[in-house]
GROMACS .gro file of C-alpha atoms in nm:
model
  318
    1UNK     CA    1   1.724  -4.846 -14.050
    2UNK     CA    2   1.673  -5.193 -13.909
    3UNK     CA    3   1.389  -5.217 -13.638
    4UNK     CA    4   1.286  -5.513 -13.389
    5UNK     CA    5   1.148  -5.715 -13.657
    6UNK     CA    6   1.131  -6.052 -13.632
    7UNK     CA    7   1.145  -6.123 -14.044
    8UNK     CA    8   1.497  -6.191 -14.153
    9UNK     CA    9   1.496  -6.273 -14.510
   10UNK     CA   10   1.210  -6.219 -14.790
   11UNK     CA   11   1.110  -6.490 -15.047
   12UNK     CA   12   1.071  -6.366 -15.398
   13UNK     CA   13   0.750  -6.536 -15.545
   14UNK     CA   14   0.864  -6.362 -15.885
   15UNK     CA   15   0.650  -6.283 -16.192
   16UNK     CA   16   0.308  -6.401 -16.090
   17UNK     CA   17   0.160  -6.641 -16.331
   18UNK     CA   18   0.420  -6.789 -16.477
   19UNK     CA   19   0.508  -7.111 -16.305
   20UNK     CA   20   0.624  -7.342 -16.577
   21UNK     CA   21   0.773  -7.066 -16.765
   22UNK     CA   22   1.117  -7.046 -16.588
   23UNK     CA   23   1.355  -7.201 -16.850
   24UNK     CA   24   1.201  -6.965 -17.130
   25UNK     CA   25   1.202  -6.639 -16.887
   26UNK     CA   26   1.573  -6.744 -16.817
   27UNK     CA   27   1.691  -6.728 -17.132
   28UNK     CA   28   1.482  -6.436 -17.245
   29UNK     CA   29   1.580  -6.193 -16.930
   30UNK     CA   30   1.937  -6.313 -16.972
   31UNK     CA   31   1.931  -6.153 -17.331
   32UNK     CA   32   1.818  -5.854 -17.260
   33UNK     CA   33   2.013  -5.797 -16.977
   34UNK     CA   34   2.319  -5.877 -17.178
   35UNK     CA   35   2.248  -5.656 -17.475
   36UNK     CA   36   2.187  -5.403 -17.250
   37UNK     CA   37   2.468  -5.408 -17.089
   38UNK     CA   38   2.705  -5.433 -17.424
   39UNK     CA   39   2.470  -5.181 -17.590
   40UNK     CA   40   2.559  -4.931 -17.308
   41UNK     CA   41   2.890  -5.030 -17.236
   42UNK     CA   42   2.926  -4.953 -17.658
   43UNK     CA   43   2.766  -4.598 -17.593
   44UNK     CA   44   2.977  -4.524 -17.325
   45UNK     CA   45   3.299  -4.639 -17.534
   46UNK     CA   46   3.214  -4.480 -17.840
   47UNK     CA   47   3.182  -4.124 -17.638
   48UNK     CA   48   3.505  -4.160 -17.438
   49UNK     CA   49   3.711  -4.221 -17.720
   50UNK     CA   50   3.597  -3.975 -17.979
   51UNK     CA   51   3.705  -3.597 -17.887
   52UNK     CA   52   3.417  -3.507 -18.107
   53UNK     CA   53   3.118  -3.648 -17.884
   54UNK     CA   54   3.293  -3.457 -17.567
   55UNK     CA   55   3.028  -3.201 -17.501
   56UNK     CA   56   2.729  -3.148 -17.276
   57UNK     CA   57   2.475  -3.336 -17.468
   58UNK     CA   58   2.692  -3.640 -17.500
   59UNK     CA   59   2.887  -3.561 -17.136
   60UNK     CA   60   2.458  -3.669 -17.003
   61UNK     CA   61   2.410  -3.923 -17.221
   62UNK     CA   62   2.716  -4.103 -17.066
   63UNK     CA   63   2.557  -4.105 -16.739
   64UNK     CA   64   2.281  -4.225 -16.904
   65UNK     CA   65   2.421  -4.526 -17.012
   66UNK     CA   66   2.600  -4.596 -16.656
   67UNK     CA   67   2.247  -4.563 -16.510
   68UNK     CA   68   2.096  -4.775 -16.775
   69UNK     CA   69   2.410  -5.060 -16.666
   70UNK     CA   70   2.353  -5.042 -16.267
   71UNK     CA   71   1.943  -4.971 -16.294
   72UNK     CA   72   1.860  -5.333 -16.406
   73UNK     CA   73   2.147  -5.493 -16.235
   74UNK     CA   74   1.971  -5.427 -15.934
   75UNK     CA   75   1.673  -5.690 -15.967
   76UNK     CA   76   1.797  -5.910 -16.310
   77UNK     CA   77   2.101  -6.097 -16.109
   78UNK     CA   78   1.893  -6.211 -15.867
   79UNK     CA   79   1.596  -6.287 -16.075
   80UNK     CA   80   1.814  -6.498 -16.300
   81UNK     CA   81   1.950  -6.702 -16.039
   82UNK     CA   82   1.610  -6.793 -15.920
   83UNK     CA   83   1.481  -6.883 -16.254
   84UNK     CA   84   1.794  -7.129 -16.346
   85UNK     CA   85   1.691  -7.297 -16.026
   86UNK     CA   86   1.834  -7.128 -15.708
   87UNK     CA   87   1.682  -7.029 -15.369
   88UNK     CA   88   1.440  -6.752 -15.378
   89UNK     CA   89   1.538  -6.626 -15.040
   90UNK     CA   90   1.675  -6.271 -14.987
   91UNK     CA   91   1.814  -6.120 -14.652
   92UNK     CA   92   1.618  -5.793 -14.521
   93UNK     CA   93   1.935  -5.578 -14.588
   94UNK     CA   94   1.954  -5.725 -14.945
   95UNK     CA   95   1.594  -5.610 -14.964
   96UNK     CA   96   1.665  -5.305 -14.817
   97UNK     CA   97   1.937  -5.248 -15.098
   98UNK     CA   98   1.693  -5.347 -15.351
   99UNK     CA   99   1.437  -5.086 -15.287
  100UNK     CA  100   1.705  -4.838 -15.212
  101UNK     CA  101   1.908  -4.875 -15.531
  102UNK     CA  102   1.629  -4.918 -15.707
  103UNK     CA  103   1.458  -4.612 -15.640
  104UNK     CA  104   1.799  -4.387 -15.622
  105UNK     CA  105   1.884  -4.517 -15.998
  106UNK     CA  106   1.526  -4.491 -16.130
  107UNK     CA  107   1.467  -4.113 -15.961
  108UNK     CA  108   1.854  -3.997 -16.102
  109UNK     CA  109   1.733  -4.110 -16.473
  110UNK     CA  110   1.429  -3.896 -16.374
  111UNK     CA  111   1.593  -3.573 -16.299
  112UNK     CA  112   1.910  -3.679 -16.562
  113UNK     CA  113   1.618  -3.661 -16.830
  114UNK     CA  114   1.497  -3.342 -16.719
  115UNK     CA  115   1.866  -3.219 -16.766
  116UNK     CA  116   1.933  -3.342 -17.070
  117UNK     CA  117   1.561  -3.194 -17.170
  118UNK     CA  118   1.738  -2.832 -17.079
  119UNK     CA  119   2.026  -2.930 -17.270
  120UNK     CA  120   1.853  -2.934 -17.557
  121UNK     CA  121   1.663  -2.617 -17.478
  122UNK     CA  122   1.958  -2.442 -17.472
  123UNK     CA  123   2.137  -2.576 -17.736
  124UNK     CA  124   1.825  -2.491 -17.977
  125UNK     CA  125   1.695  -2.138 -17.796
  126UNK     CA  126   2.040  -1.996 -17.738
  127UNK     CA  127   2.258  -2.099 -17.966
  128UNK     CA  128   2.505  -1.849 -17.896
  129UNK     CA  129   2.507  -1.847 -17.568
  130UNK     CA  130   2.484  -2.240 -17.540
  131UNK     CA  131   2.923  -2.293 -17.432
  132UNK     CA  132   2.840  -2.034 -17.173
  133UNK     CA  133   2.550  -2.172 -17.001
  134UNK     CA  134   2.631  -2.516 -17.028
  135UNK     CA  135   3.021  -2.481 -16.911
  136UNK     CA  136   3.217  -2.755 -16.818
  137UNK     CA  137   3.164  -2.675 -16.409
  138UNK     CA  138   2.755  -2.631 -16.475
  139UNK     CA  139   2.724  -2.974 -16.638
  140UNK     CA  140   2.969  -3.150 -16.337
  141UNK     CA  141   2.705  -2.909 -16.095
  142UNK     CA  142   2.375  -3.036 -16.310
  143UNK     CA  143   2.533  -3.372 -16.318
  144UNK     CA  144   2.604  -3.415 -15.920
  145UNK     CA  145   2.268  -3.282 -15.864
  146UNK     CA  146   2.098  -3.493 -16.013
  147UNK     CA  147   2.211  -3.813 -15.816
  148UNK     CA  148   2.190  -3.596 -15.520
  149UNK     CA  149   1.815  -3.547 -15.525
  150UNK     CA  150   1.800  -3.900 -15.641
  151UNK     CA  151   1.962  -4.019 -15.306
  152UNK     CA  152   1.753  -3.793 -15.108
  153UNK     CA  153   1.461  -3.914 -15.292
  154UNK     CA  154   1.531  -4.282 -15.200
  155UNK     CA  155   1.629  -4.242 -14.840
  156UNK     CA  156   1.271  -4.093 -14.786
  157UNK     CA  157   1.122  -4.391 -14.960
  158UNK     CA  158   1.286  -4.629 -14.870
  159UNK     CA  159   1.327  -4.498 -14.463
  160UNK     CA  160   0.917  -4.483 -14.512
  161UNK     CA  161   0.907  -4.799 -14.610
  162UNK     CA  162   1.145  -4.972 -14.379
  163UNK     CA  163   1.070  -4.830 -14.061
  164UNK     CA  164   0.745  -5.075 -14.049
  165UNK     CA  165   0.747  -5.378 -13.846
  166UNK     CA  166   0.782  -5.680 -14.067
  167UNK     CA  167   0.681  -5.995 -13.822
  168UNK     CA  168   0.426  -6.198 -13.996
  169UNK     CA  169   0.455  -6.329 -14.344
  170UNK     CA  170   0.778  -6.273 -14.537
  171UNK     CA  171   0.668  -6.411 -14.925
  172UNK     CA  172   0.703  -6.117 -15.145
  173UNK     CA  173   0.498  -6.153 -15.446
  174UNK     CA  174   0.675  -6.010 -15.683
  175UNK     CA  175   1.021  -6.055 -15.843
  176UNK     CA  176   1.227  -5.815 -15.627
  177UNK     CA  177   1.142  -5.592 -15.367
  178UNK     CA  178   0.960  -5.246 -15.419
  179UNK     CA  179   0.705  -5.053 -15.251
  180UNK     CA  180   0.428  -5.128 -15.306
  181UNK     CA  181   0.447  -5.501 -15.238
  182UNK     CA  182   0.679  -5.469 -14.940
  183UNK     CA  183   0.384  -5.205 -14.742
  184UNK     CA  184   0.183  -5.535 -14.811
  185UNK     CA  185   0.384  -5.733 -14.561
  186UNK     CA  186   0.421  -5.481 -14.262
  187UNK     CA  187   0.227  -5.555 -13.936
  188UNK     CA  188   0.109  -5.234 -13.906
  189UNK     CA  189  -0.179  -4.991 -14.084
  190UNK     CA  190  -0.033  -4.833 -14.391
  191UNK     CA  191  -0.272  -4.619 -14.554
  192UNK     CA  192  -0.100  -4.317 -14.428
  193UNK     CA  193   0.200  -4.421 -14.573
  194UNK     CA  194   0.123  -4.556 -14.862
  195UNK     CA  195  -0.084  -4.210 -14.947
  196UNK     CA  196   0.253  -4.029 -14.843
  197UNK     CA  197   0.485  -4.284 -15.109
  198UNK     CA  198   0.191  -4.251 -15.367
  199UNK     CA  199   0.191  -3.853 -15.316
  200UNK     CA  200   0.625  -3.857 -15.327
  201UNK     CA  201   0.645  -4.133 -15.607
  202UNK     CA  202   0.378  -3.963 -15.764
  203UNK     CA  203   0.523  -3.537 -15.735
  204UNK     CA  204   0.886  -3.562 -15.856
  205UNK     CA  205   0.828  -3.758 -16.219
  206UNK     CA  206   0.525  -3.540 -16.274
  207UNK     CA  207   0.742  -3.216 -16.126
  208UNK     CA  208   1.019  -3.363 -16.392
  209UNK     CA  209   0.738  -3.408 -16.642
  210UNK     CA  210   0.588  -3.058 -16.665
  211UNK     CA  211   1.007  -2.920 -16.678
  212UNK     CA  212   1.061  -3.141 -16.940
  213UNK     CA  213   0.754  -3.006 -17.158
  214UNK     CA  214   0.807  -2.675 -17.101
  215UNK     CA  215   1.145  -2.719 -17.230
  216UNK     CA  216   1.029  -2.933 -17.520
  217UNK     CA  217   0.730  -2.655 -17.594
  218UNK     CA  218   0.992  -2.364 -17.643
  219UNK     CA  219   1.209  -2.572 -17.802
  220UNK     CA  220   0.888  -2.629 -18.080
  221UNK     CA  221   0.833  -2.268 -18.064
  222UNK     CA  222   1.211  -2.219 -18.162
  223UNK     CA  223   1.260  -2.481 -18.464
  224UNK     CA  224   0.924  -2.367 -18.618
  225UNK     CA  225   1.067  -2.015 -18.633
  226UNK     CA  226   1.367  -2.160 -18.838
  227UNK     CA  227   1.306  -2.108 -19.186
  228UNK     CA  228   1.531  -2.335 -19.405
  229UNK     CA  229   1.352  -2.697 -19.428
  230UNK     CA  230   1.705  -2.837 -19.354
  231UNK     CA  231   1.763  -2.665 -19.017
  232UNK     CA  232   1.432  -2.775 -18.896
  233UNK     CA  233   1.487  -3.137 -18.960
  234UNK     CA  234   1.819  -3.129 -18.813
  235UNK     CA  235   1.676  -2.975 -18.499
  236UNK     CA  236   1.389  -3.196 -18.462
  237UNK     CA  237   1.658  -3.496 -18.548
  238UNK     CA  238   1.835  -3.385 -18.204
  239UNK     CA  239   1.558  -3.378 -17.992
  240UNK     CA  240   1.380  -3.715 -18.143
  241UNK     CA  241   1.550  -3.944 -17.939
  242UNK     CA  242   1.546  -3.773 -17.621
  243UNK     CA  243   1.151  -3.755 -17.647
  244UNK     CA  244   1.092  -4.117 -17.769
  245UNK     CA  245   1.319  -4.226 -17.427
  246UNK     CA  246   1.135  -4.029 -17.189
  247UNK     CA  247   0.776  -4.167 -17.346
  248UNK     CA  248   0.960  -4.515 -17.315
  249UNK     CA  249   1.080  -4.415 -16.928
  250UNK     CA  250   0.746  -4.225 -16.807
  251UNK     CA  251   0.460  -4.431 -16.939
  252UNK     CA  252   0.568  -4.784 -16.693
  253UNK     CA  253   0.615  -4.523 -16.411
  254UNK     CA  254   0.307  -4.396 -16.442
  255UNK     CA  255   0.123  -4.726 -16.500
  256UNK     CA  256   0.292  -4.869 -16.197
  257UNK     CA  257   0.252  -4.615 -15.930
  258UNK     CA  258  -0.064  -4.371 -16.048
  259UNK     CA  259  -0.268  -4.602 -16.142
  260UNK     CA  260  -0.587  -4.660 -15.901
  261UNK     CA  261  -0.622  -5.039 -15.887
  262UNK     CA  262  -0.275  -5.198 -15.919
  263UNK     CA  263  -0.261  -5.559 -16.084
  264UNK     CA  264   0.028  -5.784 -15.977
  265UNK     CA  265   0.081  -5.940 -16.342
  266UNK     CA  266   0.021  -5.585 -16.504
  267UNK     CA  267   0.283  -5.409 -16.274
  268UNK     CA  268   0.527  -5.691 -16.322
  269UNK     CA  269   0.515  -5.704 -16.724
  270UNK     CA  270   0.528  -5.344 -16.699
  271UNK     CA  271   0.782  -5.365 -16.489
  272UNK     CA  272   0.997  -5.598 -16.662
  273UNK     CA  273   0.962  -5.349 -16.962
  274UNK     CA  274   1.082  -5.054 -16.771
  275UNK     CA  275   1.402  -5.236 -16.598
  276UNK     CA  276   1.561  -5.447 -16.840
  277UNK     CA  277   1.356  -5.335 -17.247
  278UNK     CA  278   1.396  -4.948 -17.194
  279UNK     CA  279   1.752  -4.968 -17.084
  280UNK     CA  280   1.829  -5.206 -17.388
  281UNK     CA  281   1.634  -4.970 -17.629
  282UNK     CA  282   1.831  -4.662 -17.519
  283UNK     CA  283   2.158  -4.708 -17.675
  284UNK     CA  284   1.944  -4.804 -18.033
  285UNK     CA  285   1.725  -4.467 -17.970
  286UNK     CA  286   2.071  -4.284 -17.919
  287UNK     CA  287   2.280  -4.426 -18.182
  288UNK     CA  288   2.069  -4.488 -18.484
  289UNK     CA  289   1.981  -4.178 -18.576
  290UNK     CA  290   2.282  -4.042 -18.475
  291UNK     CA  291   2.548  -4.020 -18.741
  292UNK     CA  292   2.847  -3.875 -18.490
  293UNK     CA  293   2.757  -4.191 -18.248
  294UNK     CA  294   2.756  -4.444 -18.523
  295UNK     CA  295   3.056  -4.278 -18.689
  296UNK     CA  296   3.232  -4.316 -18.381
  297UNK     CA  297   3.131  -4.693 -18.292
  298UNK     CA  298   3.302  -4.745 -18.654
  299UNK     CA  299   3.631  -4.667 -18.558
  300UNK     CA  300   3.627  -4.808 -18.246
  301UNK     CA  301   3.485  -5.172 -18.332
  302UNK     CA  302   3.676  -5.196 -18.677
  303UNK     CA  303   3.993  -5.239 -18.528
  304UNK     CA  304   3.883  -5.523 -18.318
  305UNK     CA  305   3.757  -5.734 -18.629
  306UNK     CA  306   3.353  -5.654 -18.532
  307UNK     CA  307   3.249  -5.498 -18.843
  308UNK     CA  308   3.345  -5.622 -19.169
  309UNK     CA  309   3.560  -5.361 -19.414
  310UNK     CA  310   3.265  -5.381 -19.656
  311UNK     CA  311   2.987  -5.315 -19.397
  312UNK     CA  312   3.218  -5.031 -19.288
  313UNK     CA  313   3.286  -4.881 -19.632
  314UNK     CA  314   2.867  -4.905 -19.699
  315UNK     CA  315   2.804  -4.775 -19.370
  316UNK     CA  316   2.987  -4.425 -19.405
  317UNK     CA  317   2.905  -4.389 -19.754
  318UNK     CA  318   2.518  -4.325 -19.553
   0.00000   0.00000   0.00000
């Protein structure tokens, strides 16, 4: 992927207008990044030790969480060490990476949302034949797949992107490198490419979209045909996380890349939101309104003094 050009390393301007704010960014991207990593790593160890949570809807929402660990460790380390003080500078390959990774994590949460969107569709619309559908070897299929297309996905963009000459300026104004900023830099016309990225960037979350509400439409259909008052609020109870996640994962995607005039400070804040809040907000979405989940984070962070016996006993009296 590397071509004759003559820029070496990138310098990340990072978050534009904040000079002066580095300390107070530090510390405030450094806690989120750290809750979200213990806040997923929780998820994931809550799942893997209860037998109870191993099933299709949980066996996604694992992957979930691994995503939601490696998707804003791709930009926050180097951020961080920037802000406390360090050089800005990254190599091309490291920039390279970026994008890549970036882009590979971001469009597997896409598709792993669409999955976990059928999931639910056939958990709620078959009932009966839910075990069958969604066998052990279908989810490890669905599962593959997903970060299959996602590498596919970020080879194109990131081969499209990358296979410009970069030879004049090398300041990247932004806090780590994606798209849009890097087709900025290259020494060459790209309004063909940048209507290709917009058009590929653009197709697969909307293509994910419209699955996702067609599955979410039938699934209404199917709770408002349940009659008890009960089963409908336990069905909607299900599917209430997964929606309030993808409205938390779409809405920076499409303010980033759809939108017609893109603003440097806009797309960054927005940015910001969707690597390091969202990912930190999952594991709450997931877990608080999920009596199995917190059930299970009982027993595991009792024994290790976490929770006092009080809090405990109150807690699964709820």
């Amino acid at each position: 992927m590397r071509n004759a050009s003559v820029v070496t390393a990138f310098i990340l301007l990072g978050i534009p207008h904040t000079h002066g704010l580095e300390a107070t960014l530090f510390v405030l991207f450094l806690s989120f990044y750290v809750f979200t990593l213990i806040g997923n790593l929780l998820i994931l160890l809550a799942i893997v030790s209860s037998s109870r949570l191993h099933t299709p809807m949980y066996f996604f929402l694992c992957k979930l969480s691994v995503c939601d660990i490696f998707f804003p460790s791709v930009s926050s380390p180097k951020m961080l060490l920037y802000l406390s003080g360090n050089s800005r500078a990254v190599s091309y390959a490291g920039c390279v990476c970026q994008l890549f990774f970036y882009h590979f994590l971001g469009c597997t949460e896409c598709f792993l949302y669409t999955v976990m969107a059928y999931d639910r569709f056939v958990a709620i619309c078959h009932p009966l034949r839910y075990t069958i559908i969604m066998s052990h070897r279908a989810c490890a299929i669905l599962a593959m797949g997903t970060s299959l297309f996602g590498c596919v996905q970020a080879t194109f963009l990131t081969t499209l992107t990358f296979q410009l000459p970069y030879c004049g300026p090398n300041e990247v104004d932004y806090y780590f490198c994606d798209i849009p900023v890097m087709l900025k830099l290259a020494c060459a016309d790209t309004s063909a490419l940048e209507m290709v990225g917009l058009i590929s960037v653009g197709l697969m979350p909307l293509t994910c979209f419209l699955l996702i509400l067609t599955s979410y439409s039938r699934i209404v259909y199917s709770i408002l045909q349940i009659r008890s008052a009960e089963g409908r609020r336990h069905a909607f109870s299900t599917c209430s996380a997964h929606l309030a996640a993808i409205l938390l994962f779409y809405m920076p995607v499409v303010l980033i890349y759809l939108r017609p005039t893109p603003s440097p400070w806009v797309d960054a804040t927005v940015q910001v939101l969707n690597n390091l809040v969202t990912p930190m907000l999952n594991p709450l979405i997931y877990s608080l309104r999920n009596k199995e989940v917190k059930s299970s984070l009982r027993r595991v962070l009792r024994p290790l003094g976490f929770l006092p016996e009080q809090l405990c006993r109150s807690a699964g009296a709820t």
